[in-house]
mmCIF file of C-alpha atoms (C1' of nucleotides) in Angstrom:
data_model
loop_
_atom_site.group_PDB
_atom_site.id
_atom_site.type_symbol
_atom_site.label_atom_id
_atom_site.label_comp_id
_atom_site.label_asym_id
_atom_site.label_seq_id
_atom_site.Cartn_x
_atom_site.Cartn_y
_atom_site.Cartn_z
ATOM 1 C CA MET R 1 -13.412 -9.639 -22.948
ATOM 2 C CA LYS R 2 -10.809 -12.011 -22.995
ATOM 3 C CA CYS R 3 -8.197 -13.326 -20.390
ATOM 4 C CA SER R 4 -4.646 -13.919 -21.626
ATOM 5 C CA MET R 5 -3.178 -16.275 -18.911
ATOM 6 C CA SER R 6 -2.612 -19.748 -18.887
ATOM 7 C CA GLN R 7 -3.696 -21.760 -15.908
ATOM 8 C CA GLU R 8 -1.315 -21.693 -12.932
ATOM 9 C CA GLY R 9 -1.363 -25.459 -12.506
ATOM 10 C CA THR R 10 -1.046 -25.494 -8.670
ATOM 11 C CA LEU R 11 -4.542 -26.302 -7.815
ATOM 12 C CA LEU R 12 -4.978 -28.860 -10.676
ATOM 13 C CA SER R 13 -5.216 -32.657 -9.896
ATOM 14 C CA SER R 14 -2.428 -34.865 -10.524
ATOM 15 C CA GLY R 15 -3.768 -36.475 -13.512
ATOM 16 C CA HIS R 16 -4.241 -33.326 -15.567
ATOM 17 C CA PRO R 17 -1.203 -31.303 -16.132
ATOM 18 C CA ALA R 18 -2.081 -27.795 -17.368
ATOM 19 C CA GLU R 19 -4.032 -27.960 -21.046
ATOM 20 C CA THR R 20 -4.161 -24.875 -23.130
ATOM 21 C CA ARG R 21 -7.801 -23.731 -23.547
ATOM 22 C CA PRO R 22 -9.140 -20.698 -24.569
ATOM 23 C CA PRO R 23 -9.230 -18.597 -21.046
ATOM 24 C CA ASP R 24 -12.078 -16.902 -20.386
ATOM 25 C CA VAL R 25 -14.577 -16.313 -17.191
ATOM 26 C CA TYR R 26 -14.467 -20.030 -16.564
ATOM 27 C CA SER R 27 -10.740 -20.142 -15.863
ATOM 28 C CA ALA R 28 -9.863 -20.204 -12.273
ATOM 29 C CA ALA R 29 -7.101 -17.570 -12.333
ATOM 30 C CA CYS R 30 -8.669 -14.959 -14.738
ATOM 31 C CA PRO R 31 -9.426 -11.465 -12.618
ATOM 32 C CA THR R 32 -12.935 -11.805 -14.175
ATOM 33 C CA ARG R 33 -13.575 -14.735 -12.254
ATOM 34 C CA GLN R 34 -12.369 -13.460 -9.151
ATOM 35 C CA LEU R 35 -14.347 -10.508 -9.508
ATOM 36 C CA LEU R 36 -17.573 -12.651 -10.075
ATOM 37 C CA ASP R 37 -16.629 -14.616 -6.880
ATOM 38 C CA ARG R 38 -16.838 -11.475 -4.835
ATOM 39 C CA VAL R 39 -19.772 -10.148 -6.635
ATOM 40 C CA ALA R 40 -21.654 -13.360 -6.004
ATOM 41 C CA ASP R 41 -21.308 -12.839 -2.254
ATOM 42 C CA LYS R 42 -24.056 -12.997 -0.040
ATOM 43 C CA TRP R 43 -23.774 -9.712 1.794
ATOM 44 C CA THR R 44 -22.551 -7.766 -1.023
ATOM 45 C CA THR R 45 -25.512 -8.151 -2.958
ATOM 46 C CA LEU R 46 -27.801 -7.149 0.110
ATOM 47 C CA VAL R 47 -25.603 -4.332 0.874
ATOM 48 C CA LEU R 48 -25.372 -2.704 -2.494
ATOM 49 C CA THR R 49 -28.936 -2.962 -3.224
ATOM 50 C CA LEU R 50 -29.809 -1.198 0.056
ATOM 51 C CA LEU R 51 -27.190 1.548 -0.686
ATOM 52 C CA ARG R 52 -29.229 2.100 -4.139
ATOM 53 C CA ASP R 53 -31.898 3.866 -2.075
ATOM 54 C CA GLU R 54 -29.838 5.984 -0.045
ATOM 55 C CA PRO R 55 -26.749 6.489 1.817
ATOM 56 C CA MET R 56 -26.752 4.601 5.224
ATOM 57 C CA ARG R 57 -24.660 4.387 8.563
ATOM 58 C CA PHE R 58 -23.122 1.391 9.779
ATOM 59 C CA ASN R 59 -25.567 0.202 12.277
ATOM 60 C CA ALA R 60 -28.640 1.236 9.961
ATOM 61 C CA LEU R 61 -27.289 -1.426 7.534
ATOM 62 C CA ARG R 62 -26.738 -3.853 10.371
ATOM 63 C CA ARG R 63 -30.192 -3.616 11.346
ATOM 64 C CA ARG R 64 -31.598 -4.059 7.659
ATOM 65 C CA VAL R 65 -29.574 -6.719 6.784
ATOM 66 C CA GLU R 66 -30.783 -9.430 9.106
ATOM 67 C CA GLY R 67 -28.803 -12.071 10.101
ATOM 68 C CA VAL R 68 -25.137 -10.285 9.313
ATOM 69 C CA SER R 69 -22.725 -10.083 12.107
ATOM 70 C CA GLN R 70 -20.857 -6.944 12.963
ATOM 71 C CA LYS R 71 -17.706 -8.658 11.584
ATOM 72 C CA MET R 72 -19.260 -9.588 8.347
ATOM 73 C CA LEU R 73 -20.643 -6.584 7.401
ATOM 74 C CA SER R 74 -17.571 -4.613 8.701
ATOM 75 C CA GLN R 75 -15.555 -6.869 6.221
ATOM 76 C CA THR R 76 -18.127 -6.402 3.530
ATOM 77 C CA VAL R 77 -18.243 -2.595 3.322
ATOM 78 C CA ARG R 78 -14.378 -2.555 3.793
ATOM 79 C CA GLN R 79 -13.998 -4.495 0.725
ATOM 80 C CA LEU R 80 -16.730 -2.530 -1.220
ATOM 81 C CA GLU R 81 -14.914 0.644 -0.465
ATOM 82 C CA ARG R 82 -11.586 -0.955 -1.781
ATOM 83 C CA ASP R 83 -13.241 -2.183 -4.921
ATOM 84 C CA GLY R 84 -14.563 1.403 -5.596
ATOM 85 C CA LEU R 85 -18.194 0.647 -5.261
ATOM 86 C CA VAL R 86 -18.936 2.548 -2.318
ATOM 87 C CA THR R 87 -17.638 5.583 -0.401
ATOM 88 C CA ARG R 88 -17.072 5.864 3.409
ATOM 89 C CA THR R 89 -17.672 9.262 4.551
ATOM 90 C CA VAL R 90 -16.985 10.020 8.435
ATOM 91 C CA THR R 91 -18.638 12.992 10.050
ATOM 92 C CA PRO R 92 -16.841 13.655 13.443
ATOM 93 C CA THR R 93 -19.622 14.313 15.456
ATOM 94 C CA VAL R 94 -19.979 13.307 19.134
ATOM 95 C CA PRO R 95 -20.059 9.636 18.517
ATOM 96 C CA VAL R 96 -18.647 9.828 14.975
ATOM 97 C CA SER R 97 -20.903 8.611 12.681
ATOM 98 C CA VAL R 98 -19.874 6.903 9.284
ATOM 99 C CA SER R 99 -21.957 6.714 6.171
ATOM 100 C CA TYR R 100 -21.696 4.626 3.184
ATOM 101 C CA ALA R 101 -23.063 5.391 -0.207
ATOM 102 C CA LEU R 102 -22.833 3.899 -3.551
ATOM 103 C CA THR R 103 -20.373 5.339 -6.111
ATOM 104 C CA PRO R 104 -21.612 5.394 -10.023
ATOM 105 C CA LEU R 105 -19.508 2.301 -10.558
ATOM 106 C CA GLY R 106 -21.229 0.848 -7.646
ATOM 107 C CA GLY R 107 -24.724 1.961 -9.071
ATOM 108 C CA THR R 108 -24.119 0.504 -12.455
ATOM 109 C CA LEU R 109 -23.475 -3.053 -10.634
ATOM 110 C CA VAL R 110 -26.528 -2.750 -8.772
ATOM 111 C CA ASP R 111 -28.616 -2.561 -11.715
ATOM 112 C CA ALA R 112 -27.109 -6.039 -12.758
ATOM 113 C CA LEU R 113 -27.560 -7.411 -9.243
ATOM 114 C CA GLN R 114 -31.182 -6.198 -9.082
ATOM 115 C CA ALA R 115 -32.213 -8.296 -12.122
ATOM 116 C CA MET R 116 -30.938 -11.413 -10.274
ATOM 117 C CA ILE R 117 -33.163 -10.479 -7.299
ATOM 118 C CA ASP R 118 -36.180 -9.783 -9.447
ATOM 119 C CA TRP R 119 -35.821 -13.194 -10.690
ATOM 120 C CA ALA R 120 -35.708 -14.912 -7.438
ATOM 121 C CA GLU R 121 -38.905 -12.959 -6.109
ATOM 122 C CA ASP R 122 -40.661 -13.592 -9.555
ATOM 123 C CA ASN R 123 -39.723 -17.481 -9.650
ATOM 124 C CA MET R 124 -39.326 -18.393 -6.171
ATOM 125 C CA ALA R 125 -42.655 -20.201 -6.028
ATOM 126 C CA GLU R 126 -42.147 -22.137 -8.978
ATOM 127 C CA VAL R 127 -38.817 -23.270 -7.950
ATOM 128 C CA SER R 128 -40.241 -24.301 -4.577
ATOM 129 C CA LYS R 129 -42.672 -26.588 -6.701
ATOM 130 C CA ALA R 130 -39.911 -28.185 -8.445
ATOM 131 C CA GLN R 131 -38.127 -29.073 -5.419
ATOM 132 C CA THR R 132 -41.344 -30.662 -3.852
ATOM 133 C CA ALA R 133 -41.814 -32.539 -7.122
ATOM 134 C CA TYR R 134 -38.257 -33.750 -7.356
ATOM 135 C CA ASP R 135 -38.090 -34.673 -3.349
ATOM 136 C CA GLU R 136 -41.571 -36.467 -4.053
ATOM 137 C CA ARG R 137 -40.036 -38.667 -7.042
ATOM 138 C CA ARG R 138 -37.083 -39.524 -4.964
ATOM 139 C CA LEU R 139 -39.013 -40.535 -1.933
ATOM 140 C CA GLY R 140 -42.291 -41.934 -3.167
ATOM 141 C CA MET C 1 -43.800 -12.776 -5.457
ATOM 142 C CA LYS C 2 -42.936 -10.070 -3.056
ATOM 143 C CA CYS C 3 -42.212 -10.393 0.466
ATOM 144 C CA SER C 4 -43.693 -7.924 2.783
ATOM 145 C CA MET C 5 -41.228 -5.053 3.449
ATOM 146 C CA SER C 6 -42.363 -4.386 7.259
ATOM 147 C CA GLN C 7 -39.389 -3.494 9.456
ATOM 148 C CA GLU C 8 -38.675 -6.164 11.821
ATOM 149 C CA GLY C 9 -38.666 -5.005 15.143
ATOM 150 C CA THR C 10 -37.216 -8.065 17.085
ATOM 151 C CA LEU C 11 -33.633 -9.041 15.646
ATOM 152 C CA LEU C 12 -32.614 -11.896 17.802
ATOM 153 C CA SER C 13 -29.436 -12.913 16.284
ATOM 154 C CA SER C 14 -29.265 -16.499 17.111
ATOM 155 C CA GLY C 15 -33.049 -17.396 16.561
ATOM 156 C CA HIS C 16 -34.404 -18.891 13.462
ATOM 157 C CA PRO C 17 -38.105 -17.820 13.729
ATOM 158 C CA ALA C 18 -38.828 -19.170 10.310
ATOM 159 C CA GLU C 19 -42.468 -19.390 10.422
ATOM 160 C CA THR C 20 -43.593 -16.265 12.486
ATOM 161 C CA ARG C 21 -43.386 -12.923 10.102
ATOM 162 C CA PRO C 22 -43.207 -12.604 6.068
ATOM 163 C CA PRO C 23 -39.818 -10.652 5.976
ATOM 164 C CA ASP C 24 -38.197 -9.294 2.570
ATOM 165 C CA VAL C 25 -35.049 -10.147 0.945
ATOM 166 C CA TYR C 26 -32.870 -8.641 3.405
ATOM 167 C CA SER C 27 -34.364 -11.048 6.294
ATOM 168 C CA ALA C 28 -32.959 -14.407 6.546
ATOM 169 C CA ALA C 29 -35.846 -16.533 6.861
ATOM 170 C CA CYS C 30 -37.346 -15.348 3.500
ATOM 171 C CA PRO C 31 -37.613 -18.144 0.773
ATOM 172 C CA THR C 32 -36.458 -15.231 -1.628
ATOM 173 C CA ARG C 33 -33.148 -15.006 0.338
ATOM 174 C CA GLN C 34 -32.676 -18.683 0.176
ATOM 175 C CA LEU C 35 -33.097 -18.589 -3.273
ATOM 176 C CA LEU C 36 -30.550 -15.659 -3.931
ATOM 177 C CA ASP C 37 -27.951 -17.569 -1.985
ATOM 178 C CA ARG C 38 -28.278 -20.649 -4.235
ATOM 179 C CA VAL C 39 -28.375 -18.323 -7.209
ATOM 180 C CA ALA C 40 -25.123 -16.190 -6.085
ATOM 181 C CA ASP C 41 -23.289 -19.598 -5.663
ATOM 182 C CA LYS C 42 -19.943 -19.626 -7.743
ATOM 183 C CA TRP C 43 -20.716 -22.826 -9.634
ATOM 184 C CA THR C 44 -24.205 -22.474 -10.257
ATOM 185 C CA THR C 45 -23.592 -19.293 -12.254
ATOM 186 C CA LEU C 46 -20.890 -20.907 -14.250
ATOM 187 C CA VAL C 47 -22.890 -23.843 -15.057
ATOM 188 C CA LEU C 48 -25.967 -22.149 -15.976
ATOM 189 C CA THR C 49 -24.243 -19.775 -18.559
ATOM 190 C CA LEU C 50 -22.302 -22.565 -20.110
ATOM 191 C CA LEU C 51 -25.508 -24.680 -20.517
ATOM 192 C CA ARG C 52 -26.966 -21.624 -22.244
ATOM 193 C CA ASP C 53 -25.129 -22.502 -25.374
ATOM 194 C CA GLU C 54 -25.974 -26.084 -25.634
ATOM 195 C CA PRO C 55 -26.548 -29.079 -23.675
ATOM 196 C CA MET C 56 -23.202 -30.781 -21.896
ATOM 197 C CA ARG C 57 -22.228 -33.665 -20.503
ATOM 198 C CA PHE C 58 -20.862 -34.354 -17.051
ATOM 199 C CA ASN C 59 -17.129 -34.490 -18.048
ATOM 200 C CA ALA C 60 -17.640 -31.594 -20.410
ATOM 201 C CA LEU C 61 -18.743 -29.564 -17.886
ATOM 202 C CA ARG C 62 -16.044 -30.725 -15.801
ATOM 203 C CA ARG C 63 -13.240 -29.621 -18.057
ATOM 204 C CA ARG C 64 -14.897 -26.334 -19.049
ATOM 205 C CA VAL C 65 -15.439 -24.866 -15.593
ATOM 206 C CA GLU C 66 -11.817 -24.724 -14.176
ATOM 207 C CA GLY C 67 -11.057 -25.332 -11.010
ATOM 208 C CA VAL C 68 -14.363 -27.514 -9.863
ATOM 209 C CA SER C 69 -14.206 -30.548 -8.349
ATOM 210 C CA GLN C 70 -16.160 -33.720 -9.239
ATOM 211 C CA LYS C 71 -17.793 -33.448 -5.923
ATOM 212 C CA MET C 72 -19.019 -29.871 -6.276
ATOM 213 C CA LEU C 73 -19.916 -30.144 -9.920
ATOM 214 C CA SER C 74 -21.958 -33.072 -9.047
ATOM 215 C CA GLN C 75 -23.449 -31.494 -6.243
ATOM 216 C CA THR C 76 -24.326 -28.390 -8.014
ATOM 217 C CA VAL C 77 -25.783 -30.090 -11.304
ATOM 218 C CA ARG C 78 -28.170 -32.189 -8.741
ATOM 219 C CA GLN C 79 -29.088 -29.190 -7.008
ATOM 220 C CA LEU C 80 -30.005 -27.287 -10.298
ATOM 221 C CA GLU C 81 -32.074 -30.386 -11.367
ATOM 222 C CA ARG C 82 -33.911 -30.418 -8.211
ATOM 223 C CA ASP C 83 -34.441 -26.615 -8.184
ATOM 224 C CA GLY C 84 -35.879 -27.112 -12.052
ATOM 225 C CA LEU C 85 -33.381 -25.207 -13.662
ATOM 226 C CA VAL C 86 -31.673 -27.952 -15.788
ATOM 227 C CA THR C 87 -32.759 -31.097 -17.061
ATOM 228 C CA ARG C 88 -30.684 -34.417 -16.726
ATOM 229 C CA THR C 89 -31.094 -36.956 -19.712
ATOM 230 C CA VAL C 90 -29.315 -40.266 -19.209
ATOM 231 C CA THR C 91 -28.665 -42.247 -22.453
ATOM 232 C CA PRO C 92 -27.949 -45.849 -21.814
ATOM 233 C CA THR C 93 -25.022 -46.226 -24.127
ATOM 234 C CA VAL C 94 -22.143 -48.422 -23.658
ATOM 235 C CA PRO C 95 -20.508 -46.476 -20.870
ATOM 236 C CA VAL C 96 -23.763 -44.200 -19.871
ATOM 237 C CA SER C 97 -23.869 -40.726 -20.963
ATOM 238 C CA VAL C 98 -25.704 -38.123 -18.948
ATOM 239 C CA SER C 99 -26.377 -34.842 -20.605
ATOM 240 C CA TYR C 100 -27.568 -31.755 -18.909
ATOM 241 C CA ALA C 101 -29.756 -28.908 -20.536
ATOM 242 C CA LEU C 102 -31.672 -25.769 -19.147
ATOM 243 C CA THR C 103 -34.996 -25.753 -18.992
ATOM 244 C CA PRO C 104 -37.140 -22.612 -20.098
ATOM 245 C CA LEU C 105 -37.011 -21.500 -16.465
ATOM 246 C CA GLY C 106 -33.396 -22.112 -16.302
ATOM 247 C CA GLY C 107 -33.142 -19.900 -19.152
ATOM 248 C CA THR C 108 -34.919 -17.124 -17.682
ATOM 249 C CA LEU C 109 -32.459 -17.222 -14.626
ATOM 250 C CA VAL C 110 -29.509 -17.202 -17.101
ATOM 251 C CA ASP C 111 -30.317 -13.721 -18.354
ATOM 252 C CA ALA C 112 -30.151 -12.193 -15.162
ATOM 253 C CA LEU C 113 -26.722 -13.962 -14.351
ATOM 254 C CA GLN C 114 -25.336 -13.083 -17.860
ATOM 255 C CA ALA C 115 -25.664 -9.390 -16.784
ATOM 256 C CA MET C 116 -23.679 -9.766 -13.709
ATOM 257 C CA ILE C 117 -20.943 -11.295 -15.882
ATOM 258 C CA ASP C 118 -21.133 -8.681 -18.197
ATOM 259 C CA TRP C 119 -20.633 -6.076 -15.770
ATOM 260 C CA ALA C 120 -17.609 -8.037 -14.585
ATOM 261 C CA GLU C 121 -15.833 -8.070 -17.896
ATOM 262 C CA ASP C 122 -16.717 -4.507 -18.345
ATOM 263 C CA ASN C 123 -15.487 -3.351 -15.121
ATOM 264 C CA MET C 124 -12.757 -5.466 -14.117
ATOM 265 C CA ALA C 125 -10.044 -3.080 -14.734
ATOM 266 C CA GLU C 126 -11.843 0.100 -13.110
ATOM 267 C CA VAL C 127 -12.178 -1.966 -10.257
ATOM 268 C CA SER C 128 -8.704 -3.314 -10.396
ATOM 269 C CA LYS C 129 -7.571 0.346 -10.515
ATOM 270 C CA ALA C 130 -9.614 1.100 -7.322
ATOM 271 C CA GLN C 131 -7.973 -1.526 -5.468
ATOM 272 C CA THR C 132 -4.807 -0.313 -6.101
ATOM 273 C CA ALA C 133 -5.192 3.129 -5.353
ATOM 274 C CA TYR C 134 -6.891 2.065 -1.968
ATOM 275 C CA ASP C 135 -4.022 -0.194 -1.323
ATOM 276 C CA GLU C 136 -1.595 2.588 -2.036
ATOM 277 C CA ARG C 137 -3.272 4.794 0.349
ATOM 278 C CA ARG C 138 -3.158 2.596 3.080
ATOM 279 C CA LEU C 139 0.339 1.899 2.671
ATOM 280 C CA GLY C 140 2.077 4.980 1.258
ATOM 281 C "C1'" DC U 1 -18.314 -42.148 -17.971
ATOM 282 C "C1'" DA U 2 -20.777 -40.433 -14.215
ATOM 283 C "C1'" DG U 3 -20.906 -40.779 -10.336
ATOM 284 C "C1'" DT U 4 -21.071 -41.815 -4.645
ATOM 285 C "C1'" DA U 5 -18.319 -42.488 0.173
ATOM 286 C "C1'" DT U 6 -14.967 -40.772 3.439
ATOM 287 C "C1'" DC U 7 -11.546 -38.499 5.155
ATOM 288 C "C1'" DC U 8 -9.652 -34.101 6.900
ATOM 289 C "C1'" DA U 9 -7.428 -29.484 6.369
ATOM 290 C "C1'" DG U 10 -8.737 -24.834 6.512
ATOM 291 C "C1'" DA U 11 -11.361 -21.070 5.132
ATOM 292 C "C1'" DG U 12 -15.644 -18.709 6.918
ATOM 293 C "C1'" DT U 13 -18.377 -17.358 10.707
ATOM 294 C "C1'" DG U 14 -20.199 -16.118 14.951
ATOM 295 C "C1'" DA U 15 -19.700 -15.142 19.974
ATOM 296 C "C1'" DT U 16 -17.443 -11.951 23.033
ATOM 297 C "C1'" DA U 17 -14.523 -8.560 24.885
ATOM 298 C "C1'" DC U 18 -11.970 -4.501 23.878
ATOM 299 C "C1'" DT U 19 -10.879 0.423 22.027
ATOM 300 C "C1'" DG U 20 -11.591 5.408 19.984
ATOM 301 C "C1'" DC J 1 -21.454 4.737 17.280
ATOM 302 C "C1'" DA J 2 -18.281 2.070 14.486
ATOM 303 C "C1'" DG J 3 -15.548 -0.544 14.396
ATOM 304 C "C1'" DT J 4 -10.971 -4.108 15.567
ATOM 305 C "C1'" DA J 5 -9.030 -8.584 17.847
ATOM 306 C "C1'" DT J 6 -9.191 -12.952 19.471
ATOM 307 C "C1'" DC J 7 -10.911 -17.498 19.854
ATOM 308 C "C1'" DA J 8 -13.589 -21.446 18.964
ATOM 309 C "C1'" DC J 9 -16.140 -23.704 15.883
ATOM 310 C "C1'" DT J 10 -18.663 -25.314 11.924
ATOM 311 C "C1'" DC J 11 -19.148 -26.956 7.452
ATOM 312 C "C1'" DT J 12 -17.404 -26.148 2.700
ATOM 313 C "C1'" DG J 13 -14.699 -28.406 -0.382
ATOM 314 C "C1'" DG J 14 -10.606 -30.978 -2.206
ATOM 315 C "C1'" DA J 15 -8.108 -35.504 -2.392
ATOM 316 C "C1'" DT J 16 -8.798 -40.060 -2.903
ATOM 317 C "C1'" DA J 17 -10.860 -44.446 -3.573
ATOM 318 C "C1'" DC J 18 -14.446 -47.068 -4.985
ATOM 319 C "C1'" DT J 19 -19.079 -48.568 -7.884
ATOM 320 C "C1'" DG J 20 -22.374 -49.663 -12.157
#
DNA sequence: CAGTATCCAGAGTGATACTG
DNA sequence: CAGTATCACTCTGGATACTG
């Protein structure tokens, strides 16, 4: 995929006026990059992978995603709904209940994200070892 | 590595009981979650995928990753080196030159990240459509 | 060239209180 | 239950200047 824009120039430092480069993911204004920023969000990843298994209600998500605030979860699910990645279903029970579920589009994204999580689970130990080695080299 | 998937009973919002129970990815204190946070970082993703193709020098990366500041790039590559994902090679030329390259461990991570980028490139259009539809539903 | 140090504006986030 | 609104605060991250 190719983005066809040139850079905005507004956010660049003074010394380098806009240069013409093949525009791709690494360009700031590319929509793909914007999407990547969103997708790489911490809560987004966790919420989406939770919903892979089953639809969940708001407070169920909140309990499961430890450390998320009401505000951030609310923000996250609204964003996901806007992006067409999850559906929001309101059931008019006595206290209203709201359920969130993956859309097919969201499902395809979860697969990519899961690869990332799997990597983290598989390689955490090795990374920790590298960190320790690095720190000892610096301090010792 | 897999953190235990036990459901946490006590969810104190303010505390950081890092050493009590082994939680899963969705728990705040799990090392896997910490790693995921790092990996999901914006610049990390871009730098790592750039290095997949070839080793690059500092300013080459800087030019390529549009919008990154010197400070953030410096921070990012140092972190990546500490995590054992990239190597930092100093060549004592006249002005010193520093080259960064992926380690084998870093290479395995890039594959997972690339899946995420591919998804973004493939589905950007559909997401944009969903966003527009959502916004029109709200305003119209 | 490849950084480090400093300053500081503002986005992101949590706590709290309130609503349907 | 499922949010929204408001405020206070942290902490990222950009701009700038300096160093080896």
